[in-house]
């Protein structure tokens, strides 16, 4: 379908498609097996100017938006969503600075990210605070010209590899969510260390680590927005970033569909390609329809966010919910099309199925997305009375 992409967006799509085929595809199995971080591919992203797609030109970026990021993440994720996540998770860690950073903070950090010199990460989740962002236990206590951070963050994507972290911590526990604040913390800051790297089912090329803060002094100049704004920073950031997760899921689904169609034309049973059987054709038809519907919704969400609209929570949640559910269905069916071979690691669809599952969980579980959508519908109905 023609989605009305601009000339620049088509160039981004084609560039990412080429990088995925030439650089990522030959090594995706290696990174999945070893769990190594794909620094060699990240260097390719940087050299290709992909790291600054969504960063304004004033800070060394290409001046695009969420749509450009979505296009890139989709194409890269068709081949390996774990590798693509280095780019997408950096965007998640960068959005708080883009949305709430002071001019000084933007000048300090955005050019480094845009050049690919530094990856970023977003640190909200803890052992007892995932969907319940109000349950954050990490504290930040004001002390002269600094804040002292103590606590542990869990399951942080790009953890240990990123140089720049946006960290949500409690500056006033008595106020609940309104007592949270957001800070920019650099790797190497005294008192900031890393815990275990998680051994995951999928997206194994992506680093997922604990962040540990022990009397970590962070200058007041590293506070984002103002004290007590942390919960708003987090929610606005997730509204902006969820189409990126949706694009990751979309890419996984689209990649699995491509593999299933190709295999169905090659695999022969009863003297003919299995693509000749109506049962397989119907499966492929359903998979293709779901992928196209997900793409339409993800692109619509990205464009709506880039338009400057304020009421983006519902469409952002919808894109993440629908695309990730699609990814799980389509990859499961792709494995079925491959039959016994689909269960073997010599074919990529079992990896795609493993990778797909996390898209239904992180950046807000799909149960939470349904709650976001439902509450938005109720508020809209109330205002229409």
Coordinates of C-alpha atoms in Angstrom, one line a residue:
X1 CA 0.0 0.0 0.0
X2 CA 1.0 3.6 -0.5
X3 CA 1.1 5.3 2.8
X4 CA 2.1 8.7 1.4
X5 CA 5.7 8.6 2.7
X6 CA 7.8 11.6 1.8
X7 CA 10.9 11.3 -0.3
X8 CA 13.0 11.5 2.9
X9 CA 11.0 8.8 4.6
X10 CA 11.3 6.5 1.7
X11 CA 15.1 7.0 1.7
X12 CA 15.1 6.1 5.5
X13 CA 13.0 3.0 4.8
X14 CA 15.2 1.8 2.0
X15 CA 18.4 2.6 3.9
X16 CA 17.2 0.6 6.9
X17 CA 16.1 -2.2 4.7
X18 CA 19.5 -2.4 3.2
X19 CA 21.3 -2.3 6.6
X20 CA 19.0 -5.0 7.9
X21 CA 19.7 -7.3 4.9
X22 CA 23.4 -6.7 4.5
X23 CA 24.6 -6.1 8.1
X24 CA 22.1 -7.5 10.5
X25 CA 20.8 -10.7 8.9
X26 CA 24.2 -12.5 8.7
X27 CA 24.8 -11.9 12.5
X28 CA 21.3 -12.0 14.1
X29 CA 21.6 -15.7 15.1
X30 CA 25.0 -15.1 16.6
X31 CA 23.8 -12.2 18.8
X32 CA 20.6 -14.2 19.7
X33 CA 22.7 -17.1 20.8
X34 CA 25.4 -15.2 22.7
X35 CA 23.4 -12.3 24.1
X36 CA 26.3 -10.0 23.2
X37 CA 25.4 -6.3 22.7
X38 CA 25.6 -5.5 18.9
X39 CA 28.1 -2.6 19.1
X40 CA 29.3 -3.3 15.5
X41 CA 25.8 -2.8 14.2
X42 CA 25.2 0.3 16.4
X43 CA 28.3 1.8 14.8
X44 CA 26.6 1.3 11.4
X45 CA 23.4 3.0 12.7
X46 CA 25.6 6.0 13.7
X47 CA 27.5 6.1 10.5
X48 CA 24.2 6.1 8.6
X49 CA 22.8 9.0 10.6
X50 CA 19.9 6.9 12.0
X51 CA 20.6 7.9 15.6
X52 CA 19.4 11.4 15.1
X53 CA 16.3 10.8 13.0
X54 CA 13.9 12.3 15.6
X55 CA 16.2 14.9 17.0
X56 CA 15.9 18.6 15.8
X57 CA 18.5 19.9 13.4
X58 CA 19.4 22.5 15.9
X59 CA 20.9 19.7 18.0
X60 CA 22.6 17.8 15.2
X61 CA 19.7 15.6 14.3
X62 CA 17.8 15.1 11.0
X63 CA 14.8 17.0 12.2
X64 CA 12.3 14.2 11.9
X65 CA 9.8 12.9 14.4
X66 CA 8.1 9.8 15.7
X67 CA 7.1 8.8 12.1
X68 CA 10.7 8.7 10.9
X69 CA 11.7 6.6 14.0
X70 CA 8.8 4.2 13.4
X71 CA 9.8 3.6 9.8
X72 CA 13.3 2.8 10.8
X73 CA 12.4 0.6 13.7
X74 CA 9.9 -1.4 11.6
X75 CA 12.4 -2.1 8.9
X76 CA 15.2 -3.1 11.2
X77 CA 12.9 -5.2 13.3
X78 CA 11.8 -7.3 10.3
X79 CA 15.3 -8.9 10.6
X80 CA 16.2 -8.6 14.3
X81 CA 14.1 -6.6 16.8
X82 CA 16.8 -7.2 19.5
X83 CA 19.4 -5.3 17.5
X84 CA 16.9 -2.7 16.5
X85 CA 16.1 -2.1 20.1
X86 CA 19.4 -0.3 20.7
X87 CA 18.0 2.5 18.5
X88 CA 14.4 2.4 19.8
X89 CA 15.4 2.3 23.5
X90 CA 17.7 5.2 23.0
X91 CA 14.8 7.2 21.7
X92 CA 12.8 6.2 24.8
X93 CA 15.7 7.6 27.0
X94 CA 16.0 10.7 24.8
X95 CA 12.3 11.7 24.7
X96 CA 12.3 13.1 28.3
X97 CA 15.1 15.4 27.4
X98 CA 13.4 16.5 24.1
X99 CA 10.1 17.1 25.9
X100 CA 11.2 18.5 29.2
X101 CA 14.9 19.4 29.0
X102 CA 16.2 22.9 29.5
X103 CA 18.1 24.4 26.6
X104 CA 21.3 23.8 28.4
X105 CA 20.4 20.1 28.9
X106 CA 19.5 19.7 25.3
X107 CA 22.7 21.3 24.1
X108 CA 24.7 19.1 26.4
X109 CA 23.1 15.7 25.5
X110 CA 21.2 15.7 22.3
X111 CA 24.1 16.3 19.9
X112 CA 26.0 13.3 21.4
X113 CA 23.0 11.1 21.0
X114 CA 22.3 12.3 17.4
X115 CA 25.9 11.5 16.4
X116 CA 25.6 8.1 17.8
X117 CA 28.4 8.8 20.3
X118 CA 26.1 7.9 23.2
X119 CA 23.1 5.6 23.7
X120 CA 20.4 6.5 26.2
X121 CA 18.1 4.6 28.5
X122 CA 14.9 5.2 30.5
X123 CA 14.8 4.0 34.1
X124 CA 11.4 3.8 35.6
X125 CA 10.7 0.1 36.5
X126 CA 11.6 -1.5 39.8
X127 CA 10.9 -4.8 41.5
X128 CA 7.7 -3.3 43.0
X129 CA 7.0 -0.6 40.5
X130 CA 6.2 -1.5 36.9
X131 CA 2.7 -0.7 35.9
X132 CA 2.3 0.9 39.4
X133 CA 4.6 3.8 38.8
X134 CA 3.5 5.3 42.1
X135 CA 5.3 2.4 43.9
X136 CA 8.8 3.7 43.1
X137 CA 11.2 3.1 45.9
X138 CA 14.3 4.8 44.5
X139 CA 14.8 8.1 46.4
X140 CA 16.4 11.4 45.6
X141 CA 17.2 13.6 48.6
X142 CA 18.2 17.2 48.2
X143 CA 21.6 18.0 49.6
X144 CA 23.0 21.4 48.9
X145 CA 23.6 21.8 45.1
X146 CA 22.9 18.1 44.5
X147 CA 20.4 15.3 44.9
X148 CA 21.5 12.0 46.5
X149 CA 20.0 9.0 44.8
X150 CA 19.5 5.6 46.5
X151 CA 17.7 2.5 45.1
X152 CA 17.6 -0.1 42.3
X153 CA 16.0 0.0 38.9
X154 CA 15.1 -3.3 37.2
X155 CA 14.9 -4.5 33.6
X156 CA 16.4 -1.4 32.1
X157 CA 16.8 -1.7 28.3
X158 CA 20.3 -0.5 27.1
X159 CA 21.4 -0.8 30.8
X160 CA 25.1 -0.8 31.2
X161 CA 25.7 0.1 27.5
X162 CA 24.0 3.5 27.5
X163 CA 25.9 6.6 28.6
X164 CA 22.9 8.7 29.4
X165 CA 20.0 7.7 31.7
X166 CA 16.7 9.3 32.5
X167 CA 15.9 8.2 36.1
X168 CA 12.6 8.6 37.9
X169 CA 13.1 8.8 41.7
X170 CA 11.0 10.0 44.7
X171 CA 11.9 13.4 46.1
X172 CA 8.8 13.3 48.4
X173 CA 7.3 9.9 49.2
X174 CA 4.5 11.5 51.1
X175 CA 3.0 12.9 47.9
X176 CA 2.9 9.5 46.1
X177 CA 3.2 9.9 42.3
X178 CA 3.3 13.7 42.7
X179 CA 6.4 13.3 44.7
X180 CA 8.4 11.8 41.9
X181 CA 11.1 13.7 40.0
X182 CA 13.2 13.0 36.8
X183 CA 16.9 13.2 36.6
X184 CA 19.6 12.8 33.9
X185 CA 22.3 10.6 35.2
X186 CA 25.5 9.8 33.3
X187 CA 27.3 6.5 33.3
X188 CA 30.4 6.7 35.5
X189 CA 28.8 9.0 38.1
X190 CA 30.2 7.9 41.5
X191 CA 27.6 5.7 43.3
X192 CA 26.0 4.6 40.0
X193 CA 26.7 1.0 39.1
X194 CA 25.1 -1.9 37.3
X195 CA 23.7 -5.2 38.6
X196 CA 23.1 -8.4 36.7
X197 CA 22.5 -8.6 33.0
X198 CA 19.2 -10.6 32.5
X199 CA 19.2 -13.9 30.5
X200 CA 16.0 -13.4 28.5
X201 CA 13.7 -15.5 26.4
X202 CA 13.8 -13.1 23.4
X203 CA 15.4 -9.8 22.2
X204 CA 18.6 -11.3 23.4
X205 CA 20.8 -8.9 21.5
X206 CA 19.4 -6.1 23.7
X207 CA 21.0 -5.5 27.1
X208 CA 18.6 -5.6 30.0
X209 CA 20.3 -4.8 33.4
X210 CA 19.7 -3.5 36.9
X211 CA 20.8 0.0 37.8
X212 CA 22.1 0.5 41.3
X213 CA 22.3 3.8 43.1
X214 CA 24.2 4.0 46.3
X215 CA 24.6 7.6 47.6
X216 CA 24.9 8.7 44.0
X217 CA 25.2 12.5 43.9
X218 CA 23.6 14.1 41.0
X219 CA 23.9 17.9 40.4
X220 CA 20.7 20.0 40.6
X221 CA 21.3 21.0 37.0
X222 CA 20.5 17.4 36.1
X223 CA 16.9 17.7 37.3
X224 CA 14.4 17.5 34.4
X225 CA 11.6 20.1 34.4
X226 CA 11.1 20.7 38.2
X227 CA 10.8 18.7 41.4
X228 CA 7.5 16.7 41.5
X229 CA 7.2 16.4 37.7
X230 CA 8.7 12.9 37.4
X231 CA 5.4 11.1 37.0
X232 CA 4.3 13.5 34.2
X233 CA 7.7 13.2 32.6
X234 CA 7.3 9.4 32.6
X235 CA 3.7 9.3 31.3
X236 CA 4.3 11.9 28.5
X237 CA 7.4 10.1 27.5
X238 CA 5.6 6.8 27.2
X239 CA 2.8 8.4 25.2
X240 CA 5.5 9.5 22.8
X241 CA 7.5 6.3 22.7
X242 CA 4.8 3.6 22.5
X243 CA 4.5 3.8 18.7
X244 CA 8.2 2.8 18.7
X245 CA 7.3 -0.4 20.5
X246 CA 4.4 -0.8 18.1
X247 CA 6.8 -0.4 15.2
X248 CA 9.1 -3.0 16.7
X249 CA 6.1 -5.4 17.0
X250 CA 5.0 -4.5 13.5
X251 CA 8.4 -5.3 12.1
X252 CA 8.6 -8.6 13.8
X253 CA 5.1 -9.6 12.4
X254 CA 6.0 -8.3 8.9
X255 CA 9.3 -10.2 8.9
X256 CA 7.6 -13.4 10.0
X257 CA 5.0 -13.0 7.3
X258 CA 7.7 -12.6 4.7
X259 CA 9.5 -15.7 5.9
X260 CA 6.2 -17.8 6.0
X261 CA 5.3 -16.8 2.4
X262 CA 8.8 -17.6 1.1
X263 CA 8.8 -21.0 2.9
X264 CA 5.3 -21.9 1.8
X265 CA 6.4 -21.6 -1.8
X266 CA 9.5 -23.7 -1.3
X267 CA 8.2 -26.5 1.0
X268 CA 6.6 -29.3 -0.9
X269 CA 4.1 -31.9 0.4
X270 CA 1.9 -34.3 -1.6
X271 CA 3.8 -33.3 -4.7
X272 CA 3.1 -29.6 -4.6
X273 CA 4.2 -26.5 -2.6
X274 CA 2.2 -26.1 0.6
X275 CA 1.3 -22.6 -0.7
X276 CA -1.1 -24.4 -3.0
X277 CA -3.2 -25.7 -0.1
X278 CA -6.2 -23.5 0.9
X279 CA -5.5 -24.0 4.6
X280 CA -2.1 -22.4 4.3
X281 CA -3.4 -19.7 2.0
X282 CA -6.1 -18.8 4.6
X283 CA -3.4 -18.5 7.3
X284 CA -1.2 -16.3 5.2
X285 CA -4.2 -14.1 4.2
X286 CA -5.1 -13.6 7.9
X287 CA -1.5 -12.8 8.8
X288 CA -1.2 -10.3 5.9
X289 CA -4.4 -8.6 6.8
X290 CA -3.4 -8.2 10.5
X291 CA 0.0 -6.8 9.5
X292 CA -1.5 -4.3 7.2
X293 CA -4.0 -3.2 9.7
X294 CA -1.3 -2.8 12.4
X295 CA 0.8 -0.7 10.0
X296 CA -2.1 1.6 9.2
X297 CA -2.7 2.2 12.9
X298 CA 1.0 2.6 13.9
X299 CA 1.6 5.1 11.1
X300 CA -1.6 7.0 12.0
X301 CA -0.5 7.2 15.6
X302 CA 3.0 8.4 14.7
X303 CA 1.6 11.1 12.4
X304 CA -0.9 12.3 15.0
X305 CA 1.8 12.7 17.6
X306 CA 4.0 14.6 15.1
X307 CA 1.1 16.9 14.4
X308 CA 1.5 18.4 17.8
X309 CA -1.8 17.0 19.1
X310 CA -2.1 16.9 22.9
X311 CA -4.6 14.0 23.3
X312 CA -2.2 11.3 22.2
X313 CA -2.5 8.8 25.0
X314 CA -5.4 6.8 23.5
X315 CA -4.0 6.4 20.0
X316 CA -0.5 5.7 21.3
X317 CA -1.8 2.9 23.5
X318 CA -4.0 1.5 20.7
X319 CA -1.0 1.3 18.4
X320 CA 1.1 -0.6 20.9
X321 CA -1.7 -2.9 22.0
X322 CA -2.8 -3.8 18.5
X323 CA 0.6 -4.2 16.9
X324 CA 2.0 -6.3 19.7
X325 CA -1.0 -8.6 19.8
X326 CA -0.7 -8.9 16.1
X327 CA 3.0 -9.8 16.4
X328 CA 2.2 -12.6 18.8
X329 CA -0.5 -14.0 16.6
X330 CA 1.4 -13.7 13.3
X331 CA 4.7 -15.2 14.6
X332 CA 2.8 -18.1 16.2
X333 CA 1.1 -18.8 12.8
X334 CA 4.4 -18.4 11.0
X335 CA 5.9 -21.2 13.2
X336 CA 2.9 -23.3 12.3
X337 CA 3.4 -22.7 8.5
X338 CA 7.0 -23.9 8.9
X339 CA 5.8 -27.0 10.8
X340 CA 8.5 -28.9 12.6
X341 CA 11.2 -26.8 11.0
X342 CA 9.6 -23.7 12.6
X343 CA 10.5 -25.0 16.0
X344 CA 14.2 -25.3 15.0
X345 CA 16.7 -22.6 15.5
X346 CA 18.1 -22.9 11.9
X347 CA 15.0 -21.0 10.8
X348 CA 14.3 -17.5 12.1
X349 CA 10.6 -17.7 12.9
X350 CA 11.1 -19.3 16.4
X351 CA 13.3 -16.3 17.3
X352 CA 10.6 -13.9 16.0
X353 CA 8.0 -15.7 18.1
X354 CA 10.3 -15.4 21.2
X355 CA 11.0 -11.7 20.4
X356 CA 7.3 -10.9 19.9
X357 CA 6.2 -11.7 23.4
X358 CA 8.0 -8.9 25.2
X359 CA 6.2 -6.3 23.1
X360 CA 3.0 -7.2 24.9
X361 CA 4.7 -6.6 28.2
X362 CA 7.1 -3.7 28.3
X363 CA 6.4 0.0 28.2
X364 CA 3.1 -0.9 29.8
X365 CA 1.5 -4.3 29.6
X366 CA -1.4 -4.7 27.1
X367 CA -3.8 -4.9 30.1
X368 CA -2.6 -1.4 31.1
X369 CA -3.0 -0.2 27.5
X370 CA -6.6 -1.3 27.5
X371 CA -7.2 0.6 30.8
X372 CA -5.6 3.7 29.2
X373 CA -7.9 3.4 26.2
X374 CA -11.0 2.7 28.2
X375 CA -10.5 5.6 30.6
X376 CA -9.8 7.9 27.6
X377 CA -13.1 6.8 26.0
X378 CA -15.0 7.5 29.3
X379 CA -13.5 11.0 29.6
X380 CA -14.3 11.8 26.0
X381 CA -17.9 10.7 26.5
X382 CA -18.2 12.8 29.6
X383 CA -17.0 15.9 27.8
X384 CA -19.6 15.4 25.0
X385 CA -22.6 15.6 27.3

